[in-house]
Tab-separated table of N, CA and C in Angstrom:
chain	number	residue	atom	x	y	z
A	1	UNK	N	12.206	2.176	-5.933
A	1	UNK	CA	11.156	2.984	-6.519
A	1	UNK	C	11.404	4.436	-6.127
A	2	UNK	N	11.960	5.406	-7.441
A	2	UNK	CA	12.557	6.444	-6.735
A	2	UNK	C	10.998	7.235	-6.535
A	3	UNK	N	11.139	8.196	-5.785
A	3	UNK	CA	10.134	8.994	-5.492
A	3	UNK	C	8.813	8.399	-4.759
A	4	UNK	N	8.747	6.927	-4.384
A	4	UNK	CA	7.742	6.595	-3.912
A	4	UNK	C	7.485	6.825	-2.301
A	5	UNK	N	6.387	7.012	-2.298
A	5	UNK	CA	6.017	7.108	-0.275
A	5	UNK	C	7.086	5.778	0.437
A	6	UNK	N	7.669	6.254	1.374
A	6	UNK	CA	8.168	5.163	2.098
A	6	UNK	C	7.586	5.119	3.339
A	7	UNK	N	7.233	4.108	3.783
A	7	UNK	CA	6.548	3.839	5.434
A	7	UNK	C	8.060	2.988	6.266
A	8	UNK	N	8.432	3.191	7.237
A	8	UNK	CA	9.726	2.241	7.936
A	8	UNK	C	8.476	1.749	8.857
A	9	UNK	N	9.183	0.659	9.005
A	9	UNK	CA	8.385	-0.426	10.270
A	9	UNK	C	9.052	-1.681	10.558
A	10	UNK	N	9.235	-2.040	11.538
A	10	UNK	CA	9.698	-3.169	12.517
A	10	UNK	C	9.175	-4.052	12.171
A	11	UNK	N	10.036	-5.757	12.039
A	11	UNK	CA	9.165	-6.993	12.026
A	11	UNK	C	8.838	-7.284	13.846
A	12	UNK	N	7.871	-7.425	14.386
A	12	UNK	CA	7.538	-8.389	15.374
A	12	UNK	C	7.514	-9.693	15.550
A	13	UNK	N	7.695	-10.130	16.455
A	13	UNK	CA	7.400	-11.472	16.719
A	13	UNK	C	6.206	-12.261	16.142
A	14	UNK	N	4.957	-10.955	16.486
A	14	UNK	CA	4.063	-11.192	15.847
A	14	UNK	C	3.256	-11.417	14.277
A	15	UNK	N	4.886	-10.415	14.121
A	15	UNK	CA	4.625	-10.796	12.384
A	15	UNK	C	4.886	-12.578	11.534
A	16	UNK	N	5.563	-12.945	12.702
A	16	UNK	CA	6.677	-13.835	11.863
A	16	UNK	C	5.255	-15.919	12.212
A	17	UNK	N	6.231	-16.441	11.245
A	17	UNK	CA	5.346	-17.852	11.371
A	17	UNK	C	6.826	-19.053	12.209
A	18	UNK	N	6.159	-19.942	12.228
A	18	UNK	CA	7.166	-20.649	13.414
A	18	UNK	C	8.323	-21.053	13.111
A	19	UNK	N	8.918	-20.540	11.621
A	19	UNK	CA	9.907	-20.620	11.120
A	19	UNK	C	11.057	-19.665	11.536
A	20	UNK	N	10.475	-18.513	12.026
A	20	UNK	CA	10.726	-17.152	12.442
A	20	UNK	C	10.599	-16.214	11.224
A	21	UNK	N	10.382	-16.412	10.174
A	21	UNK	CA	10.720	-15.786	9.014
A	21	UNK	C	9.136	-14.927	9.341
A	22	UNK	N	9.029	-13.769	8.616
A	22	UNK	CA	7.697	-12.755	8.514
A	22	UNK	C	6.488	-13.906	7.492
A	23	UNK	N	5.241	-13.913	7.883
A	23	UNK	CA	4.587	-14.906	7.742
A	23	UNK	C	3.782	-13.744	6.282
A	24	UNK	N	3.550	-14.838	5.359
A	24	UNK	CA	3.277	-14.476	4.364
A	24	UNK	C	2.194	-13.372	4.388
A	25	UNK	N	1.554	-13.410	4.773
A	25	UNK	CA	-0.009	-12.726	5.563
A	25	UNK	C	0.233	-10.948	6.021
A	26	UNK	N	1.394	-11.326	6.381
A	26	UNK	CA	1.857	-10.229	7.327
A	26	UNK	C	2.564	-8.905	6.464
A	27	UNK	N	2.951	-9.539	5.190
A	27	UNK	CA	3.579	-8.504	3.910
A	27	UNK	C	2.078	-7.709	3.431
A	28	UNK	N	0.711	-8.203	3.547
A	28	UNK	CA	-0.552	-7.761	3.189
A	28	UNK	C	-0.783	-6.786	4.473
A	29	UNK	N	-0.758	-6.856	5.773
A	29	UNK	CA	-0.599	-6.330	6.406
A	29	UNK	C	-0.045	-4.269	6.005
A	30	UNK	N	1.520	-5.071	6.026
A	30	UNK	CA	2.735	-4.144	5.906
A	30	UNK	C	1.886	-2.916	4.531
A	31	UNK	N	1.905	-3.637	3.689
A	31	UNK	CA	1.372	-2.934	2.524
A	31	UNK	C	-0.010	-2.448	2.192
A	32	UNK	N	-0.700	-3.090	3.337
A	32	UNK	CA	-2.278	-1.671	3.539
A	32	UNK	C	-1.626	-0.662	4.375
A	33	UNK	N	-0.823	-0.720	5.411
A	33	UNK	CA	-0.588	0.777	6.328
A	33	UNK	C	0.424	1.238	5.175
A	34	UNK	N	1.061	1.080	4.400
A	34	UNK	CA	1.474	1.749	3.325
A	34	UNK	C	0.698	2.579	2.405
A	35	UNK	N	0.105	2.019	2.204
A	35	UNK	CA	-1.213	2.322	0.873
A	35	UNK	C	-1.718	2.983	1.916
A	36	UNK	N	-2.652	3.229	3.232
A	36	UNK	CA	-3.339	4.192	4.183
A	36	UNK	C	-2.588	5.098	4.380
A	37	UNK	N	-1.005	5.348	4.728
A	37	UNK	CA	-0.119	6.070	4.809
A	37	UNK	C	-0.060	7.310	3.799
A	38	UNK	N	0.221	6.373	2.813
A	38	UNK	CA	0.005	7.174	1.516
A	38	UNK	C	-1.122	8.430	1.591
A	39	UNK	N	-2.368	7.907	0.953
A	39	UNK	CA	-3.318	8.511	1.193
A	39	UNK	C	-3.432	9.559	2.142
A	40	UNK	N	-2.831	9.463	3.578
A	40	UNK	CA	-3.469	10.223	4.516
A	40	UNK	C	-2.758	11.434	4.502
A	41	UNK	N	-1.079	11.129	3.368
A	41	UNK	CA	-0.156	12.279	3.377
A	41	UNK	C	-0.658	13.019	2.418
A	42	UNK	N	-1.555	12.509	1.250
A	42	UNK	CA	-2.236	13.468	0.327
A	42	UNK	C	-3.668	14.050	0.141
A	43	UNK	N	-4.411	13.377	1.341
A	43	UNK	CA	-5.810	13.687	1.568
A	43	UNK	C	-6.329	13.740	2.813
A	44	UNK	N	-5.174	13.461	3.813
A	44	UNK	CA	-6.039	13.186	5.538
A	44	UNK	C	-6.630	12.122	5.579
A	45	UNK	N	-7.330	11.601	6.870
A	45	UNK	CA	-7.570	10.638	7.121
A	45	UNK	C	-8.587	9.506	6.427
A	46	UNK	N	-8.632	8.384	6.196
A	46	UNK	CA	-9.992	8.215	5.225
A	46	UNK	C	-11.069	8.001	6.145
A	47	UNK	N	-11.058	8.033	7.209
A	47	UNK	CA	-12.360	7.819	8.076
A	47	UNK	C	-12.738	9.643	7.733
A	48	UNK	N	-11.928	10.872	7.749
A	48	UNK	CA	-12.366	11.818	7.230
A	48	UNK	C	-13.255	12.063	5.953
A	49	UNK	N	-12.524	11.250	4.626
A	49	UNK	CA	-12.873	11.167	3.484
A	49	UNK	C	-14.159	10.278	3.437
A	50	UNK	N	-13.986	9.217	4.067
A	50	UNK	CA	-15.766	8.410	4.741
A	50	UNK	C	-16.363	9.298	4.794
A	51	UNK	N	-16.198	10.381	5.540
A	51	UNK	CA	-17.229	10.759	6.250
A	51	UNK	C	-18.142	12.283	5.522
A	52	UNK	N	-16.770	12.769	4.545
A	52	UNK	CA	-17.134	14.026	4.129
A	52	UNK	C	-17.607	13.317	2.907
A	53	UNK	N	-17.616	12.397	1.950
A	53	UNK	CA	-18.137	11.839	0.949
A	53	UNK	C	-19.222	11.215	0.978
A	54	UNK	N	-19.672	11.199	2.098
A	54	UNK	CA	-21.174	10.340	2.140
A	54	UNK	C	-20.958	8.900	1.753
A	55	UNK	N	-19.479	8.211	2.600
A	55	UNK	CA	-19.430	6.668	2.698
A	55	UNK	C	-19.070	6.148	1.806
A	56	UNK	N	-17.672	7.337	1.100
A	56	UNK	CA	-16.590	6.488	0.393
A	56	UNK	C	-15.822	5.440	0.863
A	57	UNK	N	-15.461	4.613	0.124
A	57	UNK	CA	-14.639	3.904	0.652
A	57	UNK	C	-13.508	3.235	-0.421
A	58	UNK	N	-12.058	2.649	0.158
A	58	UNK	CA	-11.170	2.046	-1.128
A	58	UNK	C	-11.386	0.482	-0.639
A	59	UNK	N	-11.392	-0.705	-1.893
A	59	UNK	CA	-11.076	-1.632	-1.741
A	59	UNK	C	-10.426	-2.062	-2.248
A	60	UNK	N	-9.189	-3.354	-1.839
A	60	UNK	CA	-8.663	-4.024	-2.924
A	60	UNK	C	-9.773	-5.052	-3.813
A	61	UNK	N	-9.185	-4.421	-5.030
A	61	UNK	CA	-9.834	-5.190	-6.106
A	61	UNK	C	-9.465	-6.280	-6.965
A	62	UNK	N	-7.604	-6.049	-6.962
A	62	UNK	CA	-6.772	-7.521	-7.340
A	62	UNK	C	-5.184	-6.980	-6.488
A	63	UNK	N	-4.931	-7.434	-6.720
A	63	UNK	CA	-3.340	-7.921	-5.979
A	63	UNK	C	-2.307	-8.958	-6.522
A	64	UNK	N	-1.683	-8.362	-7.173
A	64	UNK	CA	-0.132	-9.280	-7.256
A	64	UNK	C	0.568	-9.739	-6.605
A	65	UNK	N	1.008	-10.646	-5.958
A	65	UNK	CA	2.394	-10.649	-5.239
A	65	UNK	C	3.594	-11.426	-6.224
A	66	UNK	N	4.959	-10.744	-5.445
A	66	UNK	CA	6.203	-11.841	-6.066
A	66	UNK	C	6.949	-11.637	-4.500
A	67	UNK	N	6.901	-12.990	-4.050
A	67	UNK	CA	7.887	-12.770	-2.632
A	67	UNK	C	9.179	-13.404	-2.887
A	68	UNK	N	10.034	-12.235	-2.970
A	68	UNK	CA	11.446	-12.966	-3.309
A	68	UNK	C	12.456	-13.327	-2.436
A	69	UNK	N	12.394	-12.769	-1.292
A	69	UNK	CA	13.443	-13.005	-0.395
A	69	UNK	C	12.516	-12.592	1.407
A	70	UNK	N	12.850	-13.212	1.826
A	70	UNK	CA	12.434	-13.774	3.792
A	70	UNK	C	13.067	-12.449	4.650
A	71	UNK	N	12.069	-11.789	5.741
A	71	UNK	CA	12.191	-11.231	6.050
A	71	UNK	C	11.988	-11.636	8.017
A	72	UNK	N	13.280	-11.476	8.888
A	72	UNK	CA	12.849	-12.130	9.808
A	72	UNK	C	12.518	-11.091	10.938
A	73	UNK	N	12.108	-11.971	11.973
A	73	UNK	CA	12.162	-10.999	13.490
A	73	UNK	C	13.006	-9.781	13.879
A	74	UNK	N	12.764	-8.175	14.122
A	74	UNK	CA	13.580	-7.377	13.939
A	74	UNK	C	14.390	-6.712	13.460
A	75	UNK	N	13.956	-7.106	11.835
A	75	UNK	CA	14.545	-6.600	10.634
A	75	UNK	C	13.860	-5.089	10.435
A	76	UNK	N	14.725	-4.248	10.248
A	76	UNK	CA	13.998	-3.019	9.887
A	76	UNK	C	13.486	-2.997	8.388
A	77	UNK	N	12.617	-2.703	7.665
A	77	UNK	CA	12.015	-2.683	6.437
A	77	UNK	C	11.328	-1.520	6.326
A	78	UNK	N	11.049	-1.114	4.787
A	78	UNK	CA	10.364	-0.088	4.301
A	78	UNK	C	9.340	0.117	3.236
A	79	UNK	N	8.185	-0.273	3.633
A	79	UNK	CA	6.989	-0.183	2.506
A	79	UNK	C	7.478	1.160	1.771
A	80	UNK	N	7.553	1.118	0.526
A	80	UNK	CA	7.277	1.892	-0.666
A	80	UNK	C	6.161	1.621	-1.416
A	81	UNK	N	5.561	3.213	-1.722
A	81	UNK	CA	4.153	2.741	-2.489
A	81	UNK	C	3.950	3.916	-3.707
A	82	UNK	N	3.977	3.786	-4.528
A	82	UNK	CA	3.659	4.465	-5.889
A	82	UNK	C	2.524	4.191	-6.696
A	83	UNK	N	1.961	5.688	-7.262
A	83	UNK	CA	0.628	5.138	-8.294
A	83	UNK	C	1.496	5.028	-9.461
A	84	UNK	N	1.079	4.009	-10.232
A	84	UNK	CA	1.357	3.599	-11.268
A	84	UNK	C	0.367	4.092	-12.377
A	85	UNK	N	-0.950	4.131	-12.430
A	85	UNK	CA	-1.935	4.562	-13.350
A	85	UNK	C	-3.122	5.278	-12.673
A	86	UNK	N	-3.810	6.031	-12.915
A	86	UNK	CA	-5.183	6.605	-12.463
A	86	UNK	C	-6.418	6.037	-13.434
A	87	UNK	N	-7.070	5.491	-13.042
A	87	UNK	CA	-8.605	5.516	-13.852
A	87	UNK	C	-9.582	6.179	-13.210
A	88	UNK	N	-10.540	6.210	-13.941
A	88	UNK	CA	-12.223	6.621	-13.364
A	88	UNK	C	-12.550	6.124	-11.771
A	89	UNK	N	-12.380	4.751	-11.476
A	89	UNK	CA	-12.936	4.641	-10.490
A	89	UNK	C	-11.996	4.340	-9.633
A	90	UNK	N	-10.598	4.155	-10.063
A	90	UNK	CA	-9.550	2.494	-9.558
A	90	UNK	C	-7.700	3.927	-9.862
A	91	UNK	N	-7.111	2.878	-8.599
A	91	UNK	CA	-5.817	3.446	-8.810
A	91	UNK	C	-5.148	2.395	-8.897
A	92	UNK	N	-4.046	2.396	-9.710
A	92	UNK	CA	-3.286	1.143	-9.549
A	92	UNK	C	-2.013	1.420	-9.406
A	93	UNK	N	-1.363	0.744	-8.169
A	93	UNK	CA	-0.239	1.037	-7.291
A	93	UNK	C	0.557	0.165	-7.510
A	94	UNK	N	1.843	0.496	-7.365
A	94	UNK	CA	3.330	-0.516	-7.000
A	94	UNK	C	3.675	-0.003	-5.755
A	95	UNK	N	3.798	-1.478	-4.926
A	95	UNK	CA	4.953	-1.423	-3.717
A	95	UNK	C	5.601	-2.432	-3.794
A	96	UNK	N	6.710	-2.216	-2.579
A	96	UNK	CA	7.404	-3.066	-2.394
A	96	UNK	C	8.138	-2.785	-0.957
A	97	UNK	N	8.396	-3.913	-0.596
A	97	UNK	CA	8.845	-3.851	0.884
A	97	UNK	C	10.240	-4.467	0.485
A	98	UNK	N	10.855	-3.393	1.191
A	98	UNK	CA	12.416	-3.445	1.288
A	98	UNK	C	13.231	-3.616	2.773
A	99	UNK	N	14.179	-4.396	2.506
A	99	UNK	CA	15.133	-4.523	3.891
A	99	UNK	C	16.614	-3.506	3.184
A	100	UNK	N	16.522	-2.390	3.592
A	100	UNK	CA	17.337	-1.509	3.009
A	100	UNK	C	17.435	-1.395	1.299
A	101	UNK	N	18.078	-1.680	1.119
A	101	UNK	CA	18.242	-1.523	-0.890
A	101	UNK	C	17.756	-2.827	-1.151
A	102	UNK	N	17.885	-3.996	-0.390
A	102	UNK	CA	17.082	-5.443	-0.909
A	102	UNK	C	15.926	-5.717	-1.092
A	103	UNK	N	14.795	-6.090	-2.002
A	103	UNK	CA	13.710	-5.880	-2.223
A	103	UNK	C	13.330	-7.114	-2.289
A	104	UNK	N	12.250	-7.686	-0.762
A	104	UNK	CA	11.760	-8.780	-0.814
A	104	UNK	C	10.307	-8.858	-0.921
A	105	UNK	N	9.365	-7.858	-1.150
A	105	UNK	CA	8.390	-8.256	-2.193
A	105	UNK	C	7.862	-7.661	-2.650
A	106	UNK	N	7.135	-7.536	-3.703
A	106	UNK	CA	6.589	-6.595	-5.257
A	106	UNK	C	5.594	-6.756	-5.159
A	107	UNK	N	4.411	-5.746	-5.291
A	107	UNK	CA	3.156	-6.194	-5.455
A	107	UNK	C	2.355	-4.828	-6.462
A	108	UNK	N	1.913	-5.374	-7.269
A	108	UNK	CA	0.749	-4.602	-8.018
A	108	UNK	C	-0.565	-4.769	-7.516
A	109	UNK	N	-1.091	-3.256	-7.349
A	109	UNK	CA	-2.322	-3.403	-6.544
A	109	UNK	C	-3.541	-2.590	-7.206
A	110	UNK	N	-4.454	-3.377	-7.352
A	110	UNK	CA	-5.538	-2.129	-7.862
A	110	UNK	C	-6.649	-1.884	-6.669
A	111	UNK	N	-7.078	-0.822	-6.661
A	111	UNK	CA	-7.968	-0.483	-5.178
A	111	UNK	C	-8.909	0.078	-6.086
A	112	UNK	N	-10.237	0.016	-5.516
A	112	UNK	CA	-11.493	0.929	-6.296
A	112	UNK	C	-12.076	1.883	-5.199
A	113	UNK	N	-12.635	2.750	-6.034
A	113	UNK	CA	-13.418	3.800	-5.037
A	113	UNK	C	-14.597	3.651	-4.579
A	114	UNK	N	-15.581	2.811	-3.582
A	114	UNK	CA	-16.494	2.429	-3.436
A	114	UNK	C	-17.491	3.391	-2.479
A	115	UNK	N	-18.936	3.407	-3.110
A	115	UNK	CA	-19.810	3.745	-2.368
A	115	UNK	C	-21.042	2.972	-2.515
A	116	UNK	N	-21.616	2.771	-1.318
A	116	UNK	CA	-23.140	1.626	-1.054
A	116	UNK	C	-22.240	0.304	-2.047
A	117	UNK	N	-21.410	0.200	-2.092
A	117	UNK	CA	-21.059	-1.389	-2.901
A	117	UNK	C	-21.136	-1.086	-4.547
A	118	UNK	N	-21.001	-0.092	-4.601
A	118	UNK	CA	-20.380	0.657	-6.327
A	118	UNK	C	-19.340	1.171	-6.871
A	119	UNK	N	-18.784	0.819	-7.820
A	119	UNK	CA	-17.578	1.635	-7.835
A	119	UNK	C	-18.077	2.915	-8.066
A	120	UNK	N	-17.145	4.063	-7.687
A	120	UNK	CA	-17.202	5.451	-7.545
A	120	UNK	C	-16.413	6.409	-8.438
A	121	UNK	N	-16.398	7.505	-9.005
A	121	UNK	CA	-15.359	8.092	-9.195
A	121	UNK	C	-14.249	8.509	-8.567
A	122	UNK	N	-13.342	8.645	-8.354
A	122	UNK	CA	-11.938	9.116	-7.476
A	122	UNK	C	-12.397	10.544	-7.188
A	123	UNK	N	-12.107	11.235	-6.188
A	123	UNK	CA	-12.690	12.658	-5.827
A	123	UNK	C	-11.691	13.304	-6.213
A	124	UNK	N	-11.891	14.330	-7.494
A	124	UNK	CA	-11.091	15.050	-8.139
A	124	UNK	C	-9.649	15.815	-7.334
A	125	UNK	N	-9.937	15.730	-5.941
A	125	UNK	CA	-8.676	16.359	-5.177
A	125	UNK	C	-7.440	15.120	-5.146
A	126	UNK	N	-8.490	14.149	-4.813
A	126	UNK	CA	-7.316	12.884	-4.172
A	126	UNK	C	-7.229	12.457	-5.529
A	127	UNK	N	-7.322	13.093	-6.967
A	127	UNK	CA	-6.768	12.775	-8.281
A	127	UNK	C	-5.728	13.316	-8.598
A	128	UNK	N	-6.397	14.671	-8.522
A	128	UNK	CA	-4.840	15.608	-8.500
A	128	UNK	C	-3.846	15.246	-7.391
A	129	UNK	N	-3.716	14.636	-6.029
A	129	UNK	CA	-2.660	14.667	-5.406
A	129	UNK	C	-2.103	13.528	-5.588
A	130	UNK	N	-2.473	12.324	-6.230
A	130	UNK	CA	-2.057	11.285	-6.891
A	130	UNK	C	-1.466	11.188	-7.643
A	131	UNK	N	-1.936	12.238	-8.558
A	131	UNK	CA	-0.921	12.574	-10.001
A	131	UNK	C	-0.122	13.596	-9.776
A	132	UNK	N	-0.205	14.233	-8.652
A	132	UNK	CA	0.929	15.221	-8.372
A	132	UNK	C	2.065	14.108	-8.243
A	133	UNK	N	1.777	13.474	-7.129
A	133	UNK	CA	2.926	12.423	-6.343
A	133	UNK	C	3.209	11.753	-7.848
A	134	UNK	N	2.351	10.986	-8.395
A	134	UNK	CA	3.025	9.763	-9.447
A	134	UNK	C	3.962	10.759	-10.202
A	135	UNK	N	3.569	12.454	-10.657
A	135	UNK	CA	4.826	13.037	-11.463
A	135	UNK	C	5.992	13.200	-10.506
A	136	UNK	N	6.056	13.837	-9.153
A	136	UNK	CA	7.455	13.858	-8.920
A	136	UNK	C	8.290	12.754	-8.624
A	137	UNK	N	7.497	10.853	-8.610
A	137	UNK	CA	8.213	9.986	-8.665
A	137	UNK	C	9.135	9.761	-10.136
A	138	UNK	N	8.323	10.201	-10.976
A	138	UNK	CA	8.830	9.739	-12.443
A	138	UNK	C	10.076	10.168	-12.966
């Protein structure tokens, strides 16, 4: 994914299931500090954005996965995360976690902008820096 945010991160022990392989669970993990990563490089922190919005918040709202290939104990890997579309309330993202150029899993993600348990509008800054980023990936 050219131009997308990359996060690097270590498998742990703790990541992995008794197979040793990274436990399915743990790619959901990998790919929220991606997606938070993201964000915090184009808007600062979201406990900031909580707080200056009067109790915004993002949730996942659906999630894709395709896990194609096993990732074990001490493998170096790299969340990549790209917006794919902007709406009114919702962004919808591609990542994927890579073991160098090998890409073992894909996920389409939609997140909404929530306040008191509503969807929200996207705050016109963290729109524009979304669509800044999604143009210089393209």
């Amino acid at each position: 994914m050219e131009g997308a945010h990359a996060l690097p991160l270590r498998v742990y022990y703790e990541d992995t299931d008794f197979s040793g392989f990274v436990y399915h669970a743990s790619y959901l993990r990998f790919m929220e500090r991606g997606r938070t990563e993201l964000l915090r490089g184009l808007a600062g922190d979201q406990s900031d954005l909580h707080r200056e919005a009067d109790g915004l918040v993002f949730v996942v709202r659906k999630m894709s996965l395709d896990y194609l290939k096993p990732a074990r104990m001490d493998d170096l890997l790299a969340v990549l995360t790209r917006t794919r579309e902007l709406r009114g309330a919702s962004m919808h993202l591609d990542q994927e976690v890579r073991r160098g150029d090998e890409v073992l899993v894909r996920a389409e993600v939609v997140v909404a902008c929530v306040r008191d348990g509503r969807a929200v509008r996207l705050p016109d800054a963290l729109r524009r820096a979304l669509a800044y980023a999604s143009l210089r990936s393209s």
